[in-house]
mmCIF file of C-alpha atoms and ligand atoms in Angstrom:
data_model
loop_
_atom_site.group_PDB
_atom_site.id
_atom_site.type_symbol
_atom_site.label_atom_id
_atom_site.label_comp_id
_atom_site.label_asym_id
_atom_site.label_seq_id
_atom_site.Cartn_x
_atom_site.Cartn_y
_atom_site.Cartn_z
ATOM 1 C CA MET A 399 0.000 0.000 0.000
ATOM 2 C CA HIS A 400 1.280 3.463 -0.893
ATOM 3 C CA CYS A 401 2.567 5.926 1.719
ATOM 4 C CA VAL A 402 3.123 9.343 0.131
ATOM 5 C CA ARG A 403 2.842 13.025 1.007
ATOM 6 C CA GLN A 404 2.350 16.067 -1.197
ATOM 7 C CA ILE A 405 5.053 18.631 -0.392
ATOM 8 C CA ALA A 406 4.424 21.376 -2.976
ATOM 9 C CA ASP A 407 2.231 22.131 -5.976
ATOM 10 C CA ARG A 408 2.367 18.940 -8.109
ATOM 11 C CA VAL A 409 5.310 17.575 -6.104
ATOM 12 C CA PHE A 410 5.081 14.466 -3.889
ATOM 13 C CA TRP A 411 7.419 12.717 -1.493
ATOM 14 C CA VAL A 412 7.459 9.074 -2.620
ATOM 15 C CA GLY A 413 10.376 7.808 -0.549
ATOM 16 C CA ALA A 414 10.416 5.188 2.173
ATOM 17 C CA ASN A 415 11.662 4.650 5.707
ATOM 18 C CA GLU A 416 13.977 1.933 6.961
ATOM 19 C CA ARG A 417 13.878 1.018 10.655
ATOM 20 C CA ARG A 418 15.109 -2.581 10.528
ATOM 21 C CA LEU A 419 18.619 -1.820 9.324
ATOM 22 C CA HIS A 420 21.131 -1.633 12.189
ATOM 23 C CA LEU A 421 24.140 -0.294 10.318
ATOM 24 C CA PHE A 422 24.003 2.287 7.516
ATOM 25 C CA GLU A 423 26.687 1.428 4.931
ATOM 26 C CA ASN A 424 27.078 -1.662 7.140
ATOM 27 C CA LEU A 425 29.118 0.664 9.345
ATOM 28 C CA PHE A 426 27.164 3.378 11.159
ATOM 29 C CA PRO A 427 24.558 2.557 13.840
ATOM 30 C CA ILE A 428 21.162 4.061 13.042
ATOM 31 C CA PRO A 429 19.032 3.529 16.155
ATOM 32 C CA GLN A 430 16.383 5.903 14.784
ATOM 33 C CA GLY A 431 16.454 4.379 11.287
ATOM 34 C CA VAL A 432 16.902 6.319 8.073
ATOM 35 C CA SER A 433 14.703 7.660 5.303
ATOM 36 C CA TYR A 434 15.437 7.273 1.611
ATOM 37 C CA ASN A 435 13.773 10.277 0.021
ATOM 38 C CA SER A 436 12.522 10.407 -3.529
ATOM 39 C CA TYR A 437 10.286 13.039 -5.071
ATOM 40 C CA LEU A 438 7.850 12.918 -7.980
ATOM 41 C CA LEU A 439 6.831 15.949 -10.043
ATOM 42 C CA LEU A 440 3.660 15.772 -12.157
ATOM 43 C CA GLU A 441 3.883 18.154 -15.082
ATOM 44 C CA GLU A 442 3.090 17.693 -18.756
ATOM 45 C CA GLN A 443 5.800 15.097 -18.310
ATOM 46 C CA THR A 444 6.433 13.189 -15.121
ATOM 47 C CA VAL A 445 9.760 13.574 -13.359
ATOM 48 C CA LEU A 446 11.170 11.462 -10.529
ATOM 49 C CA PHE A 447 14.111 12.681 -8.466
ATOM 50 C CA ASP A 448 16.325 9.720 -7.472
ATOM 51 C CA THR A 449 15.159 6.323 -6.223
ATOM 52 C CA VAL A 450 15.726 4.452 -2.948
ATOM 53 C CA ASP A 451 17.622 1.590 -1.366
ATOM 54 C CA ARG A 452 16.862 -1.942 -2.528
ATOM 55 C CA ALA A 453 15.471 -2.851 0.913
ATOM 56 C CA VAL A 454 12.483 -0.492 0.488
ATOM 57 C CA GLY A 455 12.051 -0.884 -3.266
ATOM 58 C CA ASP A 456 8.567 -2.418 -3.174
ATOM 59 C CA GLN A 457 7.202 0.385 -0.987
ATOM 60 C CA PHE A 458 8.792 2.958 -3.264
ATOM 61 C CA LEU A 459 7.376 1.458 -6.471
ATOM 62 C CA ALA A 460 3.894 1.330 -4.906
ATOM 63 C CA ASN A 461 4.263 5.034 -4.019
ATOM 64 C CA VAL A 462 5.365 5.992 -7.528
ATOM 65 C CA ALA A 463 2.558 4.008 -9.175
ATOM 66 C CA HIS A 464 -0.012 5.581 -6.865
ATOM 67 C CA VAL A 465 1.040 9.160 -7.631
ATOM 68 C CA LEU A 466 1.342 8.479 -11.364
ATOM 69 C CA GLN A 467 -2.238 7.146 -11.469
ATOM 70 C CA GLY A 468 -1.555 5.174 -14.625
ATOM 71 C CA ARG A 469 0.649 7.778 -16.339
ATOM 72 C CA ALA A 470 4.057 6.795 -17.685
ATOM 73 C CA LEU A 471 7.236 7.957 -16.000
ATOM 74 C CA ASP A 472 9.121 10.206 -18.427
ATOM 75 C CA TYR A 473 12.265 11.336 -16.590
ATOM 76 C CA LEU A 474 14.377 10.093 -13.722
ATOM 77 C CA ILE A 475 16.808 12.722 -12.455
ATOM 78 C CA VAL A 476 19.791 10.800 -11.085
ATOM 79 C CA ASN A 477 21.433 13.243 -8.711
ATOM 80 C CA HIS A 478 23.453 10.542 -6.949
ATOM 81 C CA MET A 479 24.461 7.021 -7.971
ATOM 82 C CA GLU A 480 25.205 5.538 -4.549
ATOM 83 C CA PRO A 481 23.080 2.386 -4.169
ATOM 84 C CA ASP A 482 20.979 3.795 -1.319
ATOM 85 C CA HIS A 483 19.517 6.110 -3.991
ATOM 86 C CA CYS A 484 20.003 4.356 -7.297
ATOM 87 C CA ALA A 485 19.165 0.743 -6.501
ATOM 88 C CA ILE A 486 15.735 0.771 -8.148
ATOM 89 C CA ILE A 487 16.751 2.284 -11.498
ATOM 90 C CA GLU A 488 16.830 -1.022 -13.350
ATOM 91 C CA ARG A 489 13.357 -1.965 -12.060
ATOM 92 C CA LEU A 490 12.039 1.464 -13.115
ATOM 93 C CA VAL A 491 13.477 1.101 -16.614
ATOM 94 C CA SER A 492 11.795 -2.254 -17.026
ATOM 95 C CA LEU A 493 8.463 -0.863 -15.748
ATOM 96 C CA TYR A 494 8.686 2.360 -17.796
ATOM 97 C CA PRO A 495 10.661 1.489 -20.971
ATOM 98 C CA GLY A 496 10.538 5.040 -22.346
ATOM 99 C CA LEU A 497 12.207 6.447 -19.226
ATOM 100 C CA LYS A 498 14.943 9.040 -19.791
ATOM 101 C CA LEU A 499 17.777 8.988 -17.266
ATOM 102 C CA VAL A 500 19.020 12.533 -16.681
ATOM 103 C CA CYS A 501 22.487 12.429 -15.156
ATOM 104 C CA THR A 502 26.115 13.474 -15.379
ATOM 105 C CA ALA A 503 28.569 11.676 -17.662
ATOM 106 C CA LYS A 504 30.203 10.150 -14.587
ATOM 107 C CA ALA A 505 26.850 8.834 -13.374
ATOM 108 C CA ALA A 506 26.264 7.300 -16.812
ATOM 109 C CA GLN A 507 29.513 5.334 -16.403
ATOM 110 C CA MET A 508 28.339 4.113 -13.033
ATOM 111 C CA LEU A 509 24.967 3.037 -14.445
ATOM 112 C CA ALA A 510 26.823 0.604 -16.674
ATOM 113 C CA GLN A 511 28.966 -0.515 -13.717
ATOM 114 C CA PHE A 512 26.073 -1.182 -11.352
ATOM 115 C CA PHE A 513 23.443 -2.624 -13.682
ATOM 116 C CA THR A 514 23.098 -5.164 -16.456
ATOM 117 C CA PHE A 515 20.706 -3.241 -18.746
ATOM 118 C CA ASP A 516 22.085 -1.047 -21.541
ATOM 119 C CA PRO A 517 21.622 2.542 -20.338
ATOM 120 C CA ALA A 518 22.603 4.132 -23.679
ATOM 121 C CA PRO A 519 19.083 4.478 -25.189
ATOM 122 C CA HIS A 520 17.840 6.093 -21.975
ATOM 123 C CA LEU A 521 20.603 8.581 -21.322
ATOM 124 C CA HIS A 522 20.176 12.332 -21.219
ATOM 125 C CA ILE A 523 23.584 13.600 -20.094
ATOM 126 C CA VAL A 524 23.753 17.033 -18.478
ATOM 127 C CA LYS A 525 26.521 19.336 -17.312
ATOM 128 C CA GLU A 526 26.836 22.498 -15.207
ATOM 129 C CA GLY A 527 23.999 24.937 -15.853
ATOM 130 C CA ASP A 528 22.067 22.769 -18.306
ATOM 131 C CA LYS A 529 18.299 23.119 -18.123
ATOM 132 C CA LEU A 530 15.336 20.847 -18.734
ATOM 133 C CA LYS A 531 11.887 22.295 -19.391
ATOM 134 C CA VAL A 532 8.959 20.138 -18.304
ATOM 135 C CA GLY A 533 5.647 21.950 -18.679
ATOM 136 C CA ALA A 534 5.786 25.142 -16.642
ATOM 137 C CA THR A 535 8.747 23.872 -14.640
ATOM 138 C CA GLU A 536 12.344 24.603 -15.520
ATOM 139 C CA LEU A 537 14.992 22.405 -13.924
ATOM 140 C CA THR A 538 18.613 23.563 -13.726
ATOM 141 C CA PHE A 539 21.442 21.132 -13.036
ATOM 142 C CA VAL A 540 24.278 22.182 -10.758
ATOM 143 C CA MET A 541 27.347 19.985 -10.496
ATOM 144 C CA ALA A 542 28.358 18.967 -6.969
ATOM 145 C CA PRO A 543 31.260 16.527 -7.389
ATOM 146 C CA MET A 544 32.409 14.793 -4.172
ATOM 147 C CA VAL A 545 29.290 15.745 -2.233
ATOM 148 C CA HIS A 546 29.665 12.924 -1.642
ATOM 149 C CA TRP A 547 30.658 10.933 -4.751
ATOM 150 C CA PRO A 548 32.258 12.261 -7.962
ATOM 151 C CA GLU A 549 29.125 11.972 -10.120
ATOM 152 C CA VAL A 550 26.871 14.035 -7.851
ATOM 153 C CA MET A 551 24.773 16.947 -9.038
ATOM 154 C CA VAL A 552 21.883 18.830 -7.465
ATOM 155 C CA THR A 553 18.804 20.051 -9.309
ATOM 156 C CA PHE A 554 16.988 23.364 -8.892
ATOM 157 C CA ASP A 555 13.303 23.864 -9.730
ATOM 158 C CA SER A 556 13.141 27.635 -10.251
ATOM 159 C CA LEU A 557 9.330 27.703 -10.470
ATOM 160 C CA ARG A 558 8.918 26.479 -6.899
ATOM 161 C CA GLY A 559 12.345 27.359 -5.540
ATOM 162 C CA ILE A 560 13.029 23.719 -4.694
ATOM 163 C CA LEU A 561 16.619 22.488 -4.450
ATOM 164 C CA TYR A 562 16.887 18.712 -4.801
ATOM 165 C CA ALA A 563 20.093 18.540 -2.798
ATOM 166 C CA ALA A 564 21.288 14.900 -3.039
ATOM 167 C CA ASP A 565 23.093 13.958 0.207
ATOM 168 C CA ALA A 566 23.563 17.590 1.263
ATOM 169 C CA PHE A 567 21.460 18.785 4.226
ATOM 170 C CA GLY A 568 20.398 15.214 5.021
ATOM 171 C CA THR A 569 20.534 13.202 8.213
ATOM 172 C CA PHE A 570 20.096 9.791 9.767
ATOM 173 C CA GLY A 571 16.660 9.177 11.263
ATOM 174 C CA ALA A 572 13.458 7.807 9.739
ATOM 175 C CA LEU A 573 10.564 10.162 9.090
ATOM 176 C CA GLY A 574 7.410 9.585 11.085
ATOM 177 C CA GLY A 575 4.693 11.499 9.251
ATOM 178 C CA ASN A 576 6.137 14.912 10.076
ATOM 179 C CA ILE A 577 8.313 15.515 7.084
ATOM 180 C CA PHE A 578 9.187 19.243 7.234
ATOM 181 C CA ASN A 579 11.856 20.764 9.468
ATOM 182 C CA ASP A 580 9.331 23.081 11.127
ATOM 183 C CA GLU A 581 7.203 20.106 12.155
ATOM 184 C CA LEU A 582 10.127 18.639 14.102
ATOM 185 C CA ASP A 583 12.478 19.510 16.960
ATOM 186 C CA ILE A 584 15.548 19.935 14.771
ATOM 187 C CA ARG A 585 17.687 21.772 17.342
ATOM 188 C CA GLY A 586 16.863 19.405 20.189
ATOM 189 C CA GLU A 587 16.172 15.948 18.774
ATOM 190 C CA TRP A 588 17.735 15.970 15.320
ATOM 191 C CA LEU A 589 20.893 18.099 15.319
ATOM 192 C CA GLY A 590 23.123 15.363 16.758
ATOM 193 C CA GLU A 591 22.150 13.021 13.947
ATOM 194 C CA TYR A 592 22.602 15.747 11.319
ATOM 195 C CA ARG A 593 26.112 16.246 12.677
ATOM 196 C CA ARG A 594 26.874 12.512 12.880
ATOM 197 C CA TYR A 595 25.605 11.960 9.335
ATOM 198 C CA TYR A 596 27.545 14.885 7.848
ATOM 199 C CA THR A 597 30.834 14.392 9.664
ATOM 200 C CA ASN A 598 31.077 10.650 9.083
ATOM 201 C CA ILE A 599 29.653 10.445 5.568
ATOM 202 C CA VAL A 600 30.685 13.728 3.937
ATOM 203 C CA GLY A 601 33.190 15.083 6.477
ATOM 204 C CA LYS A 602 36.246 14.426 4.326
ATOM 205 C CA TYR A 603 34.874 16.582 1.507
ATOM 206 C CA GLY A 604 34.849 20.015 3.126
ATOM 207 C CA VAL A 605 36.160 21.857 0.058
ATOM 208 C CA PRO A 606 33.534 20.438 -2.363
ATOM 209 C CA VAL A 607 30.817 21.174 0.206
ATOM 210 C CA ARG A 608 32.009 24.773 0.514
ATOM 211 C CA ASN A 609 31.933 25.051 -3.297
ATOM 212 C CA LEU A 610 28.335 23.822 -3.340
ATOM 213 C CA LEU A 611 27.368 26.272 -0.584
ATOM 214 C CA LYS A 612 28.750 29.115 -2.717
ATOM 215 C CA LYS A 613 26.706 27.993 -5.715
ATOM 216 C CA ALA A 614 23.568 27.517 -3.605
ATOM 217 C CA ALA A 615 23.921 31.079 -2.272
ATOM 218 C CA GLY A 616 23.092 32.312 -5.770
ATOM 219 C CA LEU A 617 19.773 30.443 -5.941
ATOM 220 C CA SER A 618 16.435 31.688 -4.662
ATOM 221 C CA ILE A 619 15.707 28.656 -2.506
ATOM 222 C CA LYS A 620 12.328 28.159 -0.837
ATOM 223 C CA MET A 621 12.648 24.468 -0.065
ATOM 224 C CA ILE A 622 15.540 22.002 0.246
ATOM 225 C CA CYS A 623 14.714 18.374 -0.518
ATOM 226 C CA PRO A 624 17.581 16.116 0.621
ATOM 227 C CA LEU A 625 17.881 12.388 0.005
ATOM 228 C CA HIS A 626 17.721 11.581 3.733
ATOM 229 C CA GLY A 627 15.693 13.132 6.531
ATOM 230 C CA PRO A 628 13.384 16.137 6.823
ATOM 231 C CA ILE A 629 12.624 18.609 4.049
ATOM 232 C CA TRP A 630 13.736 22.152 4.830
ATOM 233 C CA ARG A 631 11.200 24.870 4.052
ATOM 234 C CA ASN A 632 12.484 27.637 6.356
ATOM 235 C CA ASP A 633 15.252 28.305 8.905
ATOM 236 C CA PHE A 634 17.852 27.769 6.169
ATOM 237 C CA ALA A 635 20.362 29.978 7.974
ATOM 238 C CA TYR A 636 20.494 27.511 10.860
ATOM 239 C CA ILE A 637 21.562 24.476 8.839
ATOM 240 C CA LEU A 638 23.737 26.555 6.488
ATOM 241 C CA ASP A 639 25.637 27.876 9.503
ATOM 242 C CA LYS A 640 26.192 24.320 10.762
ATOM 243 C CA TYR A 641 27.414 23.260 7.327
ATOM 244 C CA ALA A 642 29.725 26.280 7.124
ATOM 245 C CA HIS A 643 31.404 25.232 10.395
ATOM 246 C CA TRP A 644 31.612 21.527 9.558
ATOM 247 C CA ALA A 645 32.901 22.078 6.020
ATOM 248 C CA ALA A 646 35.552 24.538 7.247
ATOM 249 C CA TYR A 647 36.577 22.168 10.081
ATOM 250 C CA GLU A 648 35.843 24.936 12.568
ATOM 251 C CA PRO A 649 34.273 23.992 15.921
ATOM 252 C CA GLU A 650 30.641 24.869 16.480
ATOM 253 C CA GLU A 651 31.307 25.847 20.070
ATOM 254 C CA GLN A 652 33.942 26.032 22.789
ATOM 255 C CA GLY A 653 34.071 22.748 24.620
ATOM 256 C CA THR A 654 36.276 19.771 25.395
ATOM 257 C CA LEU A 655 35.698 16.179 24.427
ATOM 258 C CA VAL A 656 37.551 13.876 26.816
ATOM 259 C CA VAL A 657 37.957 10.460 25.211
ATOM 260 C CA TYR A 658 39.539 7.714 27.254
ATOM 261 C CA ALA A 659 40.535 4.109 26.713
ATOM 262 C CA SER A 660 40.890 2.174 29.921
ATOM 263 C CA MET A 661 41.459 -1.564 30.326
ATOM 264 C CA TYR A 662 40.996 -1.767 34.093
ATOM 265 C CA GLY A 663 39.557 1.587 35.106
ATOM 266 C CA ASN A 664 42.759 3.426 36.003
ATOM 267 C CA LEU A 665 42.821 5.800 33.029
ATOM 268 C CA GLU A 666 39.048 6.150 33.349
ATOM 269 C CA ASN A 667 39.629 7.436 36.880
ATOM 270 C CA ALA A 668 42.277 9.861 35.594
ATOM 271 C CA ALA A 669 39.993 11.063 32.795
ATOM 272 C CA ASN A 670 37.133 11.683 35.220
ATOM 273 C CA ILE A 671 39.375 13.674 37.584
ATOM 274 C CA PHE A 672 40.804 15.629 34.648
ATOM 275 C CA ALA A 673 37.329 16.457 33.334
ATOM 276 C CA GLN A 674 36.031 17.482 36.739
ATOM 277 C CA ARG A 675 38.992 19.759 37.472
ATOM 278 C CA LEU A 676 38.800 21.252 33.973
ATOM 279 C CA ALA A 677 35.122 22.033 34.476
ATOM 280 C CA GLU A 678 35.833 23.439 37.966
ATOM 281 C CA ALA A 679 38.380 25.747 36.383
ATOM 282 C CA GLY A 680 35.626 27.187 34.253
ATOM 283 C CA ALA A 681 35.964 25.293 30.974
ATOM 284 C CA PRO A 682 32.619 25.102 29.170
ATOM 285 C CA ARG A 683 30.937 21.927 27.977
ATOM 286 C CA VAL A 684 33.301 19.188 29.119
ATOM 287 C CA THR A 685 32.107 15.782 27.876
ATOM 288 C CA VAL A 686 33.632 12.394 28.746
ATOM 289 C CA ARG A 687 33.347 9.337 26.467
ATOM 290 C CA ASP A 688 34.713 5.791 26.679
ATOM 291 C CA VAL A 689 36.278 4.958 23.313
ATOM 292 C CA SER A 690 35.549 1.256 23.830
ATOM 293 C CA SER A 691 31.816 1.581 24.460
ATOM 294 C CA THR A 692 30.964 4.561 22.255
ATOM 295 C CA ASP A 693 30.603 3.939 18.549
ATOM 296 C CA VAL A 694 33.312 5.881 16.767
ATOM 297 C CA SER A 695 30.759 7.731 14.618
ATOM 298 C CA TYR A 696 29.502 9.531 17.751
ATOM 299 C CA LEU A 697 33.062 10.400 18.778
ATOM 300 C CA VAL A 698 33.775 11.798 15.307
ATOM 301 C CA ALA A 699 30.645 13.958 15.452
ATOM 302 C CA GLU A 700 31.524 15.352 18.884
ATOM 303 C CA SER A 701 35.089 16.017 17.774
ATOM 304 C CA PHE A 702 33.714 18.202 14.977
ATOM 305 C CA ARG A 703 31.397 19.926 17.471
ATOM 306 C CA TYR A 704 33.917 20.967 20.119
ATOM 307 C CA SER A 705 37.065 23.050 20.077
ATOM 308 C CA SER A 706 39.395 20.764 22.044
ATOM 309 C CA LEU A 707 40.157 17.144 22.775
ATOM 310 C CA ALA A 708 41.772 15.404 25.753
ATOM 311 C CA LEU A 709 42.853 11.873 24.880
ATOM 312 C CA PHE A 710 43.712 9.173 27.429
ATOM 313 C CA ALA A 711 45.018 5.844 26.147
ATOM 314 C CA PRO A 712 47.025 2.841 27.356
ATOM 315 C CA SER A 713 50.147 1.586 25.665
ATOM 316 C CA TYR A 714 49.363 -1.702 23.969
ATOM 317 C CA ASN A 715 51.624 -4.183 22.130
ATOM 318 C CA ALA A 716 54.352 -1.525 22.100
ATOM 319 C CA GLY A 717 51.888 0.767 20.335
ATOM 320 C CA LEU A 718 48.490 2.344 20.947
ATOM 321 C CA TYR A 719 45.321 0.782 22.333
ATOM 322 C CA PRO A 720 43.457 -0.317 19.157
ATOM 323 C CA ALA A 721 40.141 1.454 19.786
ATOM 324 C CA MET A 722 41.913 4.790 20.287
ATOM 325 C CA GLN A 723 44.037 4.180 17.203
ATOM 326 C CA HIS A 724 40.915 3.499 15.154
ATOM 327 C CA PHE A 725 39.275 6.687 16.436
ATOM 328 C CA LEU A 726 42.289 8.867 15.637
ATOM 329 C CA LEU A 727 42.799 7.363 12.188
ATOM 330 C CA ASP A 728 39.122 7.992 11.474
ATOM 331 C CA LEU A 729 39.494 11.644 12.510
ATOM 332 C CA LYS A 730 42.514 11.918 10.239
ATOM 333 C CA ALA A 731 40.712 10.313 7.294
ATOM 334 C CA LEU A 732 37.799 12.704 7.745
ATOM 335 C CA GLY A 733 40.105 15.715 7.794
ATOM 336 C CA LEU A 734 39.429 17.042 11.289
ATOM 337 C CA SER A 735 41.551 20.176 11.707
ATOM 338 C CA ASN A 736 42.023 23.211 13.895
ATOM 339 C CA ARG A 737 41.679 21.659 17.342
ATOM 340 C CA THR A 738 43.555 21.974 20.630
ATOM 341 C CA VAL A 739 44.600 18.645 22.104
ATOM 342 C CA ALA A 740 45.989 17.307 25.398
ATOM 343 C CA LEU A 741 47.442 13.789 25.644
ATOM 344 C CA VAL A 742 47.694 11.362 28.545
ATOM 345 C CA GLU A 743 49.275 7.965 28.079
ATOM 346 C CA GLY A 744 49.154 5.014 30.439
ATOM 347 C CA GLY A 745 51.171 1.849 30.892
ATOM 348 C CA SER A 746 52.967 -0.253 33.468
ATOM 349 C CA TRP A 747 56.335 -0.596 31.776
ATOM 350 C CA ALA A 748 57.362 0.606 28.262
ATOM 351 C CA MET A 749 55.205 3.658 27.440
ATOM 352 C CA SER A 750 54.278 3.924 23.777
ATOM 353 C CA ALA A 751 50.722 5.319 23.504
ATOM 354 C CA GLY A 752 51.646 8.999 23.695
ATOM 355 C CA LYS A 753 54.194 8.726 20.907
ATOM 356 C CA GLU A 754 51.705 6.875 18.702
ATOM 357 C CA MET A 755 48.886 9.375 19.340
ATOM 358 C CA ARG A 756 51.235 12.244 18.624
ATOM 359 C CA ALA A 757 52.439 10.607 15.395
ATOM 360 C CA ILE A 758 48.883 10.485 14.038
ATOM 361 C CA LEU A 759 47.842 13.939 15.258
ATOM 362 C CA GLU A 760 50.958 15.633 13.901
ATOM 363 C CA THR A 761 49.977 14.632 10.367
ATOM 364 C CA MET A 762 46.647 16.456 10.736
ATOM 365 C CA LYS A 763 46.237 20.110 9.785
ATOM 366 C CA GLY A 764 45.970 22.726 12.518
ATOM 367 C CA ILE A 765 46.153 20.329 15.469
ATOM 368 C CA SER A 766 47.892 21.934 18.428
ATOM 369 C CA ILE A 767 49.114 19.524 21.137
ATOM 370 C CA VAL A 768 49.422 21.739 24.194
ATOM 371 C CA ASP A 769 50.815 19.258 26.734
ATOM 372 C CA SER A 770 51.068 15.599 27.633
ATOM 373 C CA CYS A 771 51.950 13.334 30.550
ATOM 374 C CA SER A 772 52.334 9.682 31.485
ATOM 375 C CA ILE A 773 50.583 7.720 34.200
ATOM 376 C CA MET A 774 52.381 4.591 35.408
ATOM 377 C CA SER A 775 49.707 1.959 36.128
ATOM 378 C CA SER A 776 47.392 4.202 38.175
ATOM 379 C CA LEU A 777 47.087 7.767 39.337
ATOM 380 C CA HIS A 778 49.035 8.737 42.498
ATOM 381 C CA GLU A 779 49.802 12.058 44.157
ATOM 382 C CA ASN A 780 52.993 12.528 42.119
ATOM 383 C CA SER A 781 51.307 11.809 38.782
ATOM 384 C CA LEU A 782 48.232 13.850 39.787
ATOM 385 C CA GLY A 783 50.454 16.906 39.723
ATOM 386 C CA GLU A 784 51.479 16.190 36.150
ATOM 387 C CA LEU A 785 47.885 15.520 35.136
ATOM 388 C CA MET A 786 46.833 18.871 36.626
ATOM 389 C CA ARG A 787 49.646 20.586 34.736
ATOM 390 C CA VAL A 788 48.243 19.149 31.493
ATOM 391 C CA LYS A 789 44.775 20.283 32.548
ATOM 392 C CA ASP A 790 46.115 23.797 33.217
ATOM 393 C CA SER A 791 47.852 23.860 29.832
ATOM 394 C CA LEU A 792 44.660 22.899 28.046
ATOM 395 C CA PHE A 793 42.595 25.376 30.019
ATOM 396 C CA ALA A 794 45.056 28.178 29.301
ATOM 397 C CA ALA A 795 44.890 27.339 25.589
ATOM 398 C CA ILE A 796 41.110 27.268 25.347
ATOM 399 C CA ALA A 797 39.973 29.856 27.880
ATOM 400 C CA PRO A 798 39.686 33.589 27.257
ATOM 401 C CA ALA A 799 42.678 35.368 28.798
ATOM 402 C CA ASP A 800 40.625 37.095 31.480
ATOM 403 C CA THR A 801 39.369 33.804 32.957
ATOM 404 C CA THR A 802 42.659 31.911 33.161
ATOM 405 C CA ALA A 803 43.268 33.390 36.610
ATOM 406 C CA ILE A 804 40.562 31.159 38.105
ATOM 407 C CA ALA A 805 42.227 27.958 36.855
ATOM 408 C CA LYS A 806 42.876 25.618 39.776
HETATM 409 FE FE1 LIG B 1183 22.818 8.645 0.808
HETATM 410 FE FE2 LIG B 1183 25.980 9.223 -0.645
HETATM 411 O O1 LIG B 1183 24.307 8.373 -0.333
#
């Protein structure tokens, strides 16, 4: 049975929600599910914007058939060829043999890579600024390579001011009837998932995202239709500001993420004391996370959110505790930059964690390591002094000059 919603004059959401999948990309936990958005425009010709993941294909095809009411499907705009959005193309082509596939040249290559049908008779290749007139609607194609794959474009409907934004401005989280941003608690309930989605999926591609933001600034946008999550129909400045920070690798706010690895609780104890004393000194928004029990995608998102990091890790096999190593290599791969960092290593004989953490962080742009110390086995009065020195160094680096005097 169909499940659709009209979102604008002659435009319908025909996507589907997925709540049974545990890991998006078989990698990222999605406890609130995910939506695969697709949109259908009924003009003199019919135009579909992207498809959905294979898992929800039957629901999607029922939605499309319902809105078409027996009409043929004339155009499929392929903004993005990742399988969570393109998986149903071959089924659509077999259902609607006259379908034109409007896409970039790179997407056309990928069509042949992903599917077994011959896309050539269906192709309508477009490039930057090309337009397609369908009835009263004029669609303009804007290239957006590496947001988040090389073939990506976005499509602008100038009649309605709708930007079909591909992965941009999307989020994890299934839709539950309320489909527009102003029907939902974006700032309270959704922002964390917007951040986690962006930083982990698109985080590496800050420069291409900034290029797209510049292009989008020249469009008269009244609605943003992403491929995942709520549709934006107002409050654009809020999400654009978040994107501007994330894409520039600038923190959203002053704060410290304390991430510890602890095999037997000793470094956990040190991390808790460090965090408490840092907060007592006046540092804002100090947050403590266990690297072993917190999925790395949440740690990545919080690293993008805050201005500084304090990392506690044991030495392990003459190297670095694996969970911390994974976290730091993920931050490096995603391009995190411009952060202030304090390091604390632990061990009972040959210390190696600090050197390994430093080796990774020093290859990252704009990372300032303000201080570090070692804790032999567990925290004692002598090592507490060193830990408090590291805390003071971090506080001095992150606090406004006129508040450093209250550091304890
Ligand atoms: Fe939702 Fe890059 O695909």
